Coordinates of C-alpha atoms in Angstrom, one line a residue:
X1 CA 3.3 4.7 -53.9
X2 CA 1.7 5.0 -50.4
X3 CA 2.0 1.2 -50.0
X4 CA 5.7 1.3 -50.8
X5 CA 6.3 4.1 -48.3
X6 CA 4.3 2.3 -45.7
X7 CA 6.2 -0.9 -46.3
X8 CA 9.6 0.8 -46.1
X9 CA 8.6 2.6 -42.9
X10 CA 7.5 -0.7 -41.3
X11 CA 10.7 -2.4 -42.3
X12 CA 12.7 0.5 -40.8
X13 CA 10.7 0.4 -37.6
X14 CA 11.3 -3.3 -37.2
X15 CA 15.1 -2.7 -37.1
X16 CA 15.0 0.2 -34.6
X17 CA 15.0 -0.4 -30.9
X18 CA 11.8 0.5 -29.1
X19 CA 12.2 2.7 -26.0
X20 CA 10.5 0.8 -23.2
X21 CA 7.9 2.6 -21.2
X22 CA 6.7 2.4 -17.6
X23 CA 3.0 1.5 -17.0
X24 CA 2.0 2.8 -13.6
X25 CA -1.4 1.9 -12.1
X26 CA -2.6 4.1 -9.2
X27 CA -5.7 2.9 -7.4
X28 CA -7.3 5.3 -4.9
X29 CA -9.2 4.5 -1.7
X30 CA -12.9 4.3 -1.0
X31 CA -14.9 7.4 -1.9
X32 CA -11.7 9.1 -3.1
X33 CA -11.7 10.7 -6.6
X34 CA -9.0 13.3 -7.5
X35 CA -11.0 14.7 -10.4
X36 CA -14.6 14.9 -9.1
X37 CA -14.5 14.2 -5.4
X38 CA -16.7 16.2 -3.1
X39 CA -16.7 16.1 0.7
X40 CA -20.1 16.8 2.2
X41 CA -20.3 19.3 5.1
X42 CA -21.2 18.2 8.6
X43 CA -22.2 19.9 11.9
X44 CA -22.7 23.2 10.2
X45 CA -19.5 23.2 8.2
X46 CA -19.8 23.7 4.4
X47 CA -18.9 21.1 1.8
X48 CA -15.7 21.3 -0.2
X49 CA -13.5 19.4 -2.6
X50 CA -11.8 16.4 -1.2
X51 CA -8.3 16.6 0.2
X52 CA -6.2 14.5 -2.2
X53 CA -4.9 11.2 -1.0
X54 CA -1.3 10.0 -1.2
X55 CA -2.3 8.0 -4.3
X56 CA -3.4 11.2 -6.0
X57 CA -0.4 13.1 -4.9
X58 CA 2.2 10.5 -5.9
X59 CA 0.5 10.2 -9.3
X60 CA 0.7 13.9 -9.8
X61 CA 4.3 13.9 -8.7
X62 CA 5.4 11.5 -11.5
X63 CA 7.3 13.1 -14.4
X64 CA 6.1 12.5 -17.9
X65 CA 9.4 10.7 -18.6
X66 CA 12.5 9.8 -16.6
X67 CA 16.1 11.0 -17.1
X68 CA 16.6 8.3 -19.7
X69 CA 13.5 9.5 -21.7
X70 CA 11.4 6.4 -20.8
X71 CA 7.7 7.5 -20.8
X72 CA 6.0 7.2 -17.5
X73 CA 2.4 6.5 -18.3
X74 CA 0.0 6.8 -15.3
X75 CA -3.4 5.2 -15.1
X76 CA -5.3 6.7 -12.2
X77 CA -8.4 4.9 -10.9
X78 CA -10.9 6.6 -8.5
X79 CA -11.9 4.6 -5.5
X80 CA -15.0 2.5 -5.3
X81 CA -18.1 4.4 -4.1
X82 CA -17.3 7.5 -6.3
X83 CA -20.0 7.0 -8.8
X84 CA -22.7 9.7 -9.2
X85 CA -25.5 7.5 -8.0
X86 CA -26.5 7.0 -4.4
X87 CA -26.5 3.2 -4.9
X88 CA -22.9 3.2 -6.0
X89 CA -21.8 5.6 -3.2
X90 CA -23.5 3.6 -0.4
X91 CA -23.1 0.0 -1.5
X92 CA -19.8 0.5 -3.3
X93 CA -18.2 2.5 -0.5
X94 CA -19.8 0.7 2.4
X95 CA -19.4 -2.9 1.2
X96 CA -16.7 -3.0 -1.5
X97 CA -18.9 -3.8 -4.4
X98 CA -17.2 -2.9 -7.6
X99 CA -13.8 -4.2 -6.6
X100 CA -13.7 -6.8 -9.4
X101 CA -14.6 -4.2 -12.0
X102 CA -11.7 -2.0 -10.8
X103 CA -9.3 -5.0 -11.1
X104 CA -10.5 -5.8 -14.6
X105 CA -10.3 -2.2 -15.7
X106 CA -6.8 -1.8 -14.5
X107 CA -5.7 -5.0 -16.1
X108 CA -7.3 -4.0 -19.4
X109 CA -5.1 -0.9 -19.3
X110 CA -2.0 -3.0 -18.9
X111 CA -3.1 -5.6 -21.6
X112 CA -3.8 -2.8 -24.1
X113 CA -0.5 -1.0 -23.6
X114 CA 2.1 -3.6 -22.5
X115 CA 5.0 -4.3 -25.0
X116 CA 7.0 -7.4 -24.3
X117 CA 10.7 -7.9 -24.8
X118 CA 12.0 -8.3 -28.4
X119 CA 15.4 -8.8 -29.9
X120 CA 16.1 -5.1 -29.7
X121 CA 14.3 -3.7 -26.7
X122 CA 13.6 -4.6 -23.1
X123 CA 10.0 -5.2 -21.9
X124 CA 7.9 -2.4 -20.4
X125 CA 8.0 -2.0 -16.7
X126 CA 4.9 -2.4 -14.5
X127 CA 4.2 -0.6 -11.2
X128 CA 1.1 -1.0 -9.0
X129 CA 0.1 1.6 -6.3
X130 CA -2.9 1.8 -4.0
X131 CA -4.4 3.0 -0.7
X132 CA -7.0 1.2 1.4
X133 CA -9.3 -0.7 -0.9
X134 CA -7.3 0.6 -3.8
X135 CA -4.4 -1.2 -2.1
X136 CA -6.5 -4.4 -2.3
X137 CA -7.1 -3.7 -6.0
X138 CA -3.4 -3.3 -6.6
X139 CA -2.5 -6.4 -4.7
X140 CA -5.2 -8.5 -6.3
X141 CA -4.1 -7.2 -9.7
X142 CA -0.6 -8.3 -8.9
X143 CA -2.0 -11.7 -7.9
X144 CA -3.8 -12.1 -11.2
X145 CA -0.8 -11.1 -13.2
X146 CA 1.3 -13.6 -11.3
X147 CA -1.3 -16.3 -12.0
X148 CA -2.0 -15.5 -15.6
X149 CA 0.6 -13.1 -17.0
X150 CA -0.4 -10.4 -19.5
X151 CA -2.7 -11.8 -22.2
X152 CA -1.7 -11.3 -25.8
X153 CA -3.8 -9.1 -28.1
X154 CA -5.4 -12.3 -29.6
X155 CA -6.5 -13.5 -26.1
X156 CA -7.6 -10.1 -24.7
X157 CA -11.2 -10.3 -26.1
X158 CA -11.7 -13.3 -23.7
X159 CA -10.2 -11.6 -20.7
X160 CA -13.4 -11.6 -18.8
X161 CA -13.7 -15.4 -19.0
X162 CA -10.1 -15.8 -18.0
X163 CA -10.6 -13.5 -15.0
X164 CA -13.7 -15.5 -14.0
X165 CA -11.6 -18.7 -14.1
X166 CA -9.1 -17.2 -11.7
X167 CA -11.7 -15.6 -9.5
X168 CA -13.6 -18.9 -9.1
X169 CA -10.6 -21.3 -9.0
X170 CA -11.5 -24.1 -6.5
X171 CA -15.3 -23.6 -6.7
X172 CA -17.2 -26.9 -6.8
X173 CA -20.0 -25.5 -9.0
X174 CA -18.0 -23.5 -11.5
X175 CA -16.9 -24.6 -14.9
X176 CA -13.9 -22.8 -16.5
X177 CA -15.0 -20.6 -19.4
X178 CA -11.9 -19.3 -21.2
X179 CA -11.0 -22.3 -23.3
X180 CA -14.6 -22.8 -24.5
X181 CA -15.0 -19.1 -25.4
X182 CA -11.7 -19.1 -27.3
X183 CA -12.5 -22.3 -29.2
X184 CA -16.0 -20.9 -30.2
X185 CA -14.3 -17.9 -31.8
X186 CA -11.5 -20.0 -33.4
X187 CA -13.0 -23.4 -34.1
X188 CA -10.1 -24.4 -36.4
X189 CA -7.8 -24.3 -33.3
X190 CA -10.2 -26.1 -31.0
X191 CA -8.6 -29.6 -31.1
X192 CA -5.1 -28.2 -30.4
X193 CA -6.3 -25.8 -27.6
X194 CA -8.3 -28.5 -25.8
X195 CA -5.7 -31.2 -26.1
X196 CA -3.5 -30.3 -23.2
X197 CA -5.8 -28.1 -21.0
X198 CA -5.7 -28.7 -17.2
X199 CA -7.9 -31.5 -16.0
X200 CA -11.3 -30.4 -14.9
X201 CA -10.9 -31.9 -11.4
X202 CA -8.0 -29.6 -10.6
X203 CA -10.2 -26.6 -10.9
X204 CA -12.4 -27.8 -8.0
X205 CA -9.7 -28.4 -5.3
X206 CA -10.4 -25.7 -2.7
X207 CA -7.2 -26.1 -0.7
X208 CA -4.6 -23.3 -1.1
X209 CA -2.0 -25.6 -2.7
X210 CA -4.7 -27.1 -5.0
X211 CA -5.6 -23.7 -6.4
X212 CA -1.9 -22.8 -6.9
X213 CA -1.3 -26.1 -8.7
X214 CA -4.3 -25.5 -11.0
X215 CA -3.4 -21.9 -11.8
X216 CA 0.2 -23.0 -12.6
X217 CA -1.1 -25.6 -15.1
X218 CA -3.6 -23.0 -16.5
X219 CA -0.9 -20.4 -17.1
X220 CA 1.5 -23.0 -18.6
X221 CA -1.2 -24.1 -21.0
X222 CA -1.8 -20.5 -22.2
X223 CA 1.9 -19.9 -22.6
X224 CA 2.2 -23.0 -24.8
X225 CA -0.5 -21.6 -27.0
X226 CA 1.1 -18.2 -27.2
X227 CA -2.0 -16.6 -25.5
X228 CA -0.2 -15.0 -22.6
X229 CA 3.2 -13.7 -21.7
X230 CA 5.3 -13.9 -18.5
X231 CA 6.0 -10.5 -17.0
X232 CA 7.8 -9.1 -14.0
X233 CA 6.1 -6.5 -11.8
X234 CA 8.8 -4.0 -10.8
X235 CA 7.1 -2.8 -7.7
X236 CA 3.9 -2.8 -5.7
X237 CA 3.6 0.2 -3.3
X238 CA 0.6 0.4 -1.0
X239 CA -0.7 2.4 2.0
X240 CA -2.5 0.3 4.6
X241 CA -4.2 -2.6 3.0
X242 CA -7.1 -3.7 5.2
X243 CA -8.8 -6.9 6.0
X244 CA -7.2 -10.3 6.9
X245 CA -6.8 -11.2 3.2
X246 CA -6.9 -7.7 1.9
X247 CA -10.7 -7.9 1.9
X248 CA -12.2 -4.8 3.5
X249 CA -15.6 -6.2 4.4
X250 CA -17.5 -4.8 7.3
X251 CA -18.1 -7.5 9.9
X252 CA -21.4 -5.8 10.8
X253 CA -22.7 -6.4 7.3
X254 CA -21.3 -9.9 7.4
X255 CA -23.4 -10.7 10.5
X256 CA -26.5 -9.4 8.6
X257 CA -26.0 -12.3 6.1
X258 CA -24.1 -11.4 2.9
X259 CA -22.1 -14.6 2.4
X260 CA -22.3 -14.6 -1.4
X261 CA -21.0 -11.1 -1.7
X262 CA -18.2 -11.7 0.8
X263 CA -17.2 -14.8 -0.9
X264 CA -16.9 -13.0 -4.2
X265 CA -13.9 -11.1 -2.9
X266 CA -12.5 -13.2 -0.1
X267 CA -10.3 -15.5 -2.3
X268 CA -8.7 -13.0 -4.5
X269 CA -5.0 -13.7 -4.3
X270 CA -3.2 -10.8 -2.6
X271 CA -0.1 -12.7 -1.7
X272 CA 3.4 -11.8 -2.9
X273 CA 4.7 -13.8 -5.8
X274 CA 8.3 -13.9 -7.1
X275 CA 7.1 -12.0 -10.2
X276 CA 7.0 -9.0 -7.9
X277 CA 10.6 -7.6 -7.6
X278 CA 9.9 -5.1 -4.8
X279 CA 6.9 -4.5 -2.4
X280 CA 6.5 -1.7 0.0
X281 CA 3.7 -1.1 2.5
X282 CA 3.1 1.8 4.9
X283 CA 1.0 0.7 7.9
X284 CA -1.0 2.8 10.4
X285 CA -0.3 2.1 14.1
X286 CA -3.3 3.9 15.5
X287 CA -6.2 2.6 13.4
X288 CA -8.8 1.0 15.7
X289 CA -11.8 0.1 13.4
X290 CA -12.3 -3.7 13.4
X291 CA -13.0 -4.0 9.7
X292 CA -9.7 -2.2 9.0
X293 CA -7.4 -4.9 10.4
X294 CA -4.2 -4.7 8.3
X295 CA -3.3 -7.2 5.7
X296 CA 0.4 -7.8 6.3
X297 CA 2.5 -9.4 3.6
X298 CA 4.7 -12.5 4.3
X299 CA 7.4 -13.8 2.1
X300 CA 7.4 -17.5 1.1
X301 CA 10.5 -19.5 1.9
X302 CA 13.1 -18.8 -0.7
X303 CA 11.3 -15.7 -2.1
X304 CA 13.4 -13.2 -4.0
X305 CA 11.1 -10.2 -3.5
X306 CA 12.5 -7.2 -1.8
X307 CA 9.9 -6.5 0.9
X308 CA 9.6 -3.7 3.4
X309 CA 6.6 -2.9 5.6
X310 CA 6.9 0.1 7.9
X311 CA 4.7 1.2 10.8
X312 CA 3.9 4.9 11.1
X313 CA 2.0 6.9 13.8
X314 CA -1.6 7.7 12.8
X315 CA -4.9 6.2 11.7
X316 CA -5.8 4.8 8.3
X317 CA -6.4 8.1 6.6
X318 CA -3.5 9.8 8.4
X319 CA -1.2 7.3 6.7
X320 CA -2.9 7.2 3.3
X321 CA -3.8 10.9 3.2
X322 CA -7.1 12.7 2.8
X323 CA -7.1 14.8 6.0
X324 CA -6.4 18.5 5.9
X325 CA -3.5 17.9 8.3
X326 CA -0.9 16.3 6.1
X327 CA 1.7 16.0 8.8
X328 CA 1.6 12.2 8.9
X329 CA 0.6 11.7 5.3
X330 CA 3.8 13.6 4.2
X331 CA 5.9 11.2 6.2
X332 CA 4.4 8.2 4.4
X333 CA 4.4 9.9 1.0
X334 CA 8.1 10.9 1.2
X335 CA 8.9 7.4 2.5
X336 CA 7.1 5.7 -0.4
X337 CA 8.8 8.0 -2.9
X338 CA 12.2 7.0 -1.6
X339 CA 11.3 3.4 -1.9
X340 CA 9.8 3.6 -5.4
X341 CA 12.5 5.9 -6.8
X342 CA 15.3 3.6 -5.9
X343 CA 16.8 5.8 -3.3
X344 CA 16.9 3.0 -0.8
X345 CA 18.1 0.3 -3.2
X346 CA 21.3 -1.6 -2.7
X347 CA 23.9 1.0 -3.6
X348 CA 26.4 -1.6 -4.7
X349 CA 24.2 -2.4 -7.7
X350 CA 23.9 -0.1 -10.8
X351 CA 20.9 2.1 -11.1
X352 CA 18.5 1.0 -13.9
X353 CA 16.0 3.7 -14.7
X354 CA 13.4 1.2 -15.9
X355 CA 13.3 -0.4 -12.4
X356 CA 12.2 2.8 -10.6
X357 CA 9.9 5.8 -10.9
X358 CA 11.1 9.4 -11.3
X359 CA 9.4 12.1 -9.3
X360 CA 9.2 15.9 -9.7
X361 CA 10.9 17.4 -6.6
X362 CA 9.3 20.8 -7.3
X363 CA 5.8 19.2 -6.9
X364 CA 6.9 17.6 -3.7
X365 CA 8.2 20.9 -2.5
X366 CA 4.9 22.6 -3.2
X367 CA 3.1 19.9 -1.2
X368 CA 5.3 20.6 1.8
X369 CA 4.9 24.4 1.4
X370 CA 1.2 24.0 1.3
X371 CA 1.2 22.0 4.6
X372 CA 3.4 24.6 6.2
X373 CA 1.1 27.4 5.2
X374 CA -1.9 25.4 6.5
X375 CA -0.2 25.0 9.9
X376 CA 0.6 28.7 10.1
X377 CA -3.2 29.4 9.9
X378 CA -4.0 27.0 12.8
X379 CA -4.2 28.2 16.4
X380 CA -2.3 25.2 17.6
X381 CA 0.5 25.4 15.0
X382 CA 3.3 25.1 17.6
X383 CA 1.9 21.8 18.9
X384 CA 1.4 20.1 15.5
X385 CA 3.7 21.7 13.0
X386 CA 7.0 19.9 13.8
X387 CA 8.2 16.8 11.9
X388 CA 6.3 13.7 13.1
X389 CA 4.0 15.9 15.3
X390 CA 1.0 16.1 13.0
X391 CA -2.5 15.5 14.5
X392 CA -3.4 11.8 14.8
X393 CA -7.2 11.4 14.4
X394 CA -9.5 8.9 16.1
X395 CA -11.2 7.1 13.2
X396 CA -13.4 4.8 15.2
X397 CA -16.3 7.2 15.7
X398 CA -20.1 6.6 15.5
X399 CA -21.6 5.0 13.5
X400 CA -18.4 3.2 12.3
X401 CA -17.8 2.1 15.9
X402 CA -20.8 -0.2 15.7
X403 CA -18.6 -2.6 13.7
X404 CA -16.3 -3.0 16.7
X405 CA -12.9 -1.9 17.8
X406 CA -9.5 -3.5 17.9
X407 CA -5.9 -2.5 18.5
X408 CA -3.3 -3.2 15.9
X409 CA -0.4 -5.5 16.9
X410 CA 2.8 -5.0 14.8
X411 CA 4.9 -8.1 14.5
X412 CA 2.2 -10.3 16.0
X413 CA -0.1 -11.2 13.1
X414 CA -1.0 -14.8 12.3
X415 CA -0.9 -16.6 9.0
X416 CA -4.2 -16.6 7.0
X417 CA -5.3 -19.5 4.9
X418 CA -5.8 -18.1 1.4
X419 CA -8.5 -20.7 0.5
X420 CA -10.6 -20.4 3.7
X421 CA -9.9 -17.0 5.1
X422 CA -9.3 -18.4 8.5
X423 CA -6.4 -17.6 10.8
X424 CA -3.8 -20.3 11.4
X425 CA -2.0 -20.9 14.7
X426 CA 1.4 -19.8 13.3
X427 CA 2.5 -16.2 13.5
X428 CA 3.8 -14.5 10.4
X429 CA 7.6 -14.5 10.3
X430 CA 9.1 -13.2 7.1
X431 CA 7.2 -10.0 7.1
X432 CA 10.2 -7.5 7.1
X433 CA 8.4 -5.1 9.4
X434 CA 10.0 -2.0 10.7
X435 CA 9.0 0.9 13.0
X436 CA 9.5 4.3 11.5
X437 CA 11.7 6.8 13.3
X438 CA 8.7 9.2 13.5
X439 CA 7.1 7.0 16.2
X440 CA 10.1 7.4 18.5
X441 CA 10.5 11.1 17.7
X442 CA 6.8 11.7 18.4
X443 CA 7.3 10.1 21.8
X444 CA 10.5 11.9 22.6
X445 CA 9.1 15.3 21.6
X446 CA 5.9 15.0 23.5
X447 CA 3.5 14.7 20.5
X448 CA -0.2 14.5 21.2
X449 CA -2.2 11.3 21.7
X450 CA -4.9 10.2 19.3
X451 CA -7.6 12.9 19.1
X452 CA -11.2 13.4 17.9
X453 CA -11.4 15.0 14.5
X454 CA -14.7 16.9 14.9
X455 CA -15.5 19.7 17.3
X456 CA -18.4 17.7 18.8
X457 CA -16.0 14.8 19.4
X458 CA -13.6 17.1 21.3
X459 CA -16.5 18.4 23.3
X460 CA -17.8 15.0 24.4
X461 CA -14.2 13.8 25.2
X462 CA -13.8 16.8 27.5
X463 CA -17.0 16.1 29.2
X464 CA -16.1 12.4 29.7
X465 CA -12.7 13.0 31.0
X466 CA -14.0 15.6 33.4
X467 CA -16.5 13.1 34.8
X468 CA -13.9 10.3 34.9
X469 CA -11.3 12.6 36.6
X470 CA -8.8 12.0 33.7
X471 CA -6.2 14.4 32.2
X472 CA -7.6 16.4 29.4
X473 CA -4.5 16.1 27.2
X474 CA -2.1 13.2 27.1
X475 CA 1.2 12.5 25.3
X476 CA 1.6 9.9 22.5
X477 CA 2.2 6.6 24.3
X478 CA 1.9 3.6 21.9
X479 CA 3.5 1.3 24.5
X480 CA 0.9 2.1 27.2
X481 CA -0.7 -0.7 29.2
X482 CA -4.5 -1.2 29.2
X483 CA -6.5 0.5 31.9
X484 CA -10.1 0.9 33.1
X485 CA -10.9 3.6 30.6
X486 CA -8.6 2.8 27.8
X487 CA -7.1 -0.2 26.0
X488 CA -3.4 -1.1 25.6
X489 CA -1.4 0.6 22.9
X490 CA -0.3 -1.0 19.7
X491 CA 3.3 -1.4 20.9
X492 CA 2.3 -2.7 24.3
X493 CA 4.8 -5.5 25.1
X494 CA 7.5 -4.0 23.0
X495 CA 10.5 -2.2 24.5
X496 CA 12.6 0.4 22.7
X497 CA 16.3 -0.4 22.6
X498 CA 19.1 1.6 21.2
X499 CA 22.3 0.1 22.4
X500 CA 23.1 3.2 24.5
X501 CA 21.2 5.8 26.5
X502 CA 21.4 8.6 24.0
X503 CA 20.4 6.5 21.0
X504 CA 23.0 8.2 18.9
X505 CA 25.1 7.0 16.0
X506 CA 22.5 4.6 14.5
X507 CA 22.2 4.3 10.8
X508 CA 22.8 2.0 7.8
X509 CA 26.1 0.3 8.2
X510 CA 26.3 0.5 12.0
X511 CA 26.5 -2.5 14.3
X512 CA 23.1 -4.0 14.4
X513 CA 23.4 -4.3 18.2
X514 CA 23.4 -0.5 18.4
X515 CA 20.8 0.3 15.9
X516 CA 17.4 1.5 17.3
X517 CA 14.9 -1.4 17.5
X518 CA 11.9 -2.6 19.4
X519 CA 12.2 -5.8 21.3
X520 CA 9.2 -7.9 22.2
X521 CA 8.8 -8.9 25.9
X522 CA 5.1 -9.6 25.9
X523 CA 3.1 -12.8 26.4
X524 CA 1.5 -13.5 23.0
X525 CA 4.6 -15.3 21.6
X526 CA 8.1 -16.1 22.9
X527 CA 10.0 -12.9 23.7
X528 CA 13.0 -11.7 21.8
X529 CA 11.5 -10.8 18.4
X530 CA 12.9 -7.5 17.1
X531 CA 11.4 -4.8 14.9
X532 CA 14.2 -2.6 13.5
X533 CA 13.8 1.1 13.1
X534 CA 13.8 2.0 9.4
X535 CA 16.7 4.0 8.0
X536 CA 16.5 7.1 5.8
X537 CA 17.8 7.2 2.3
X538 CA 20.7 9.4 1.5
X539 CA 19.5 12.8 0.1
X540 CA 16.0 11.4 -0.5
X541 CA 12.5 12.8 -0.1
X542 CA 12.4 11.9 3.6
X543 CA 15.4 14.0 4.2
X544 CA 13.8 16.7 2.1
X545 CA 10.7 16.7 4.3
X546 CA 12.8 16.5 7.5
X547 CA 14.7 19.6 6.6
X548 CA 11.5 21.4 5.6
X549 CA 9.7 20.3 8.8
X550 CA 12.7 21.5 10.9
X551 CA 11.8 25.1 9.9
X552 CA 8.8 25.0 12.4
X553 CA 8.7 27.7 15.0
X554 CA 10.4 27.3 18.4
X555 CA 9.6 24.0 19.9
X556 CA 9.9 20.5 18.6
X557 CA 13.0 20.9 16.4
X558 CA 14.3 17.7 15.0
X559 CA 17.9 16.6 14.8
X560 CA 19.3 14.6 11.9
X561 CA 22.3 12.4 12.5
X562 CA 24.9 11.8 9.8
X563 CA 25.2 8.2 9.0
X564 CA 28.6 6.5 9.0
X565 CA 27.5 4.9 5.7
X566 CA 26.4 6.5 2.5
X567 CA 23.6 4.0 2.3
X568 CA 21.3 5.8 4.7
X569 CA 20.7 8.0 7.7
X570 CA 18.6 8.0 10.8
X571 CA 17.1 10.7 12.9
X572 CA 16.9 11.5 16.6
X573 CA 14.7 13.7 18.7
X574 CA 17.5 14.1 21.2
X575 CA 20.3 16.6 21.4
X576 CA 23.9 15.8 20.9
X577 CA 26.4 15.4 18.1
X578 CA 24.0 16.0 15.3
X579 CA 22.7 18.5 12.8
X580 CA 19.6 20.4 13.7
X581 CA 17.2 21.8 11.1

């Protein structure tokens, strides 16, 4: 009787459409753990629980299901260096050891839970999110999925061997393992499996195109055997990926001689593939640590990926979150939510719930309320509380400063050879970079310059500026020229243009000649390149934060201009024909 009931139930299930789900992988940054993170005290201050990063906050903001009842299943992964042992915390956090384990762990979650398309139902949707080295994990995971697909249940027991084949593609002294391991487990299939496998010589070609050619043949072979499945990644959303290839390796450690470790991670493929439908990255203008050079995406010729990369004021952890002052982090969080919820999509196309993530507005409101209450308790609340006015911290402090300092250069990064890790002569072109309106507003409203985070840092800066006869407090000037006591700003060589003196009436749908933009007039490459100012989504989370931030006391109120198009809005720090909040 039980067998008959089971058989009937199975037959019924096979004829019922399955409701597709969303699989969302959230990879946190170094030393960040939402569930067990502890921040040690310093300079007499007591320890406390970590401030949650934007990865933690965006994961908590996701609803259990969307408006169409599709489950939104979140896999949260703590950052490297969050283990209980000192070895893990120092070597994992300081060097990046553990990255491959994180990539494999996240992929195993997808391989276990992913359901492909069938005759009745659409496939599950995949979203990848990360900050800092978690961004590297998310991007590398995207590269592995693009190269291999999602292995079937039959092939998943040999996932480690498959991952190693991808990881070591192009190595002279490596022999691919997956096929041999699979054939050892299924000897009856060995002749068929080995018949059309990629030629061994292809696996040893180190050049970028050679690796791509080998991995294409590798995936094609697995597809022919029914061992993997082609998938689309709906979106990759990251905050400030660091390292020329997305590899956050400290150059100081590299000089000490760790070539084998560095090589283990340097050739993970973090490029964008056409299997990624949308990709968004929030970048920090004011990060100066040399190991934290940003990994800017570039689209291949003919790519169909919807890419947007936007520069915000602030250092690495300002943009990705984890400081108590969430003024900048709220900017990037609300921006990312607008991108990943579909608020900024092409409004002429129908909204498909499976393509986007649904967020809980009440949770976001609580985040904004918490930030407002925190500011109200600070003695300098009138200086920092306004929208885009949050404190920007100097991250390049001792002993991190021993690794060197550098200034970021939006719109001026060079191509990187995927196989060798070396910079090419050509500048990146199809990067779809924008400057966020908060940069201009911070300048117009007299926001503060980059400042020390610790009290001792503030003390020493005061002493130094007194000795050097410098002003104690300066305004935010990302366009500044270099001087005797300070370097050039990240936007040195770029001039802000708006089409008219008041910078009004700029928004989606307006004449591009009048839309706010930054024009390059420097010497590093031919002048004339433009970086547009990003445009707000209609009734999105950015507008929600702008209205909330406009409630700040007295000074620094922000004006919000109505767009002539329903596709978006832009903001202004000026007075005029605008709404003030």
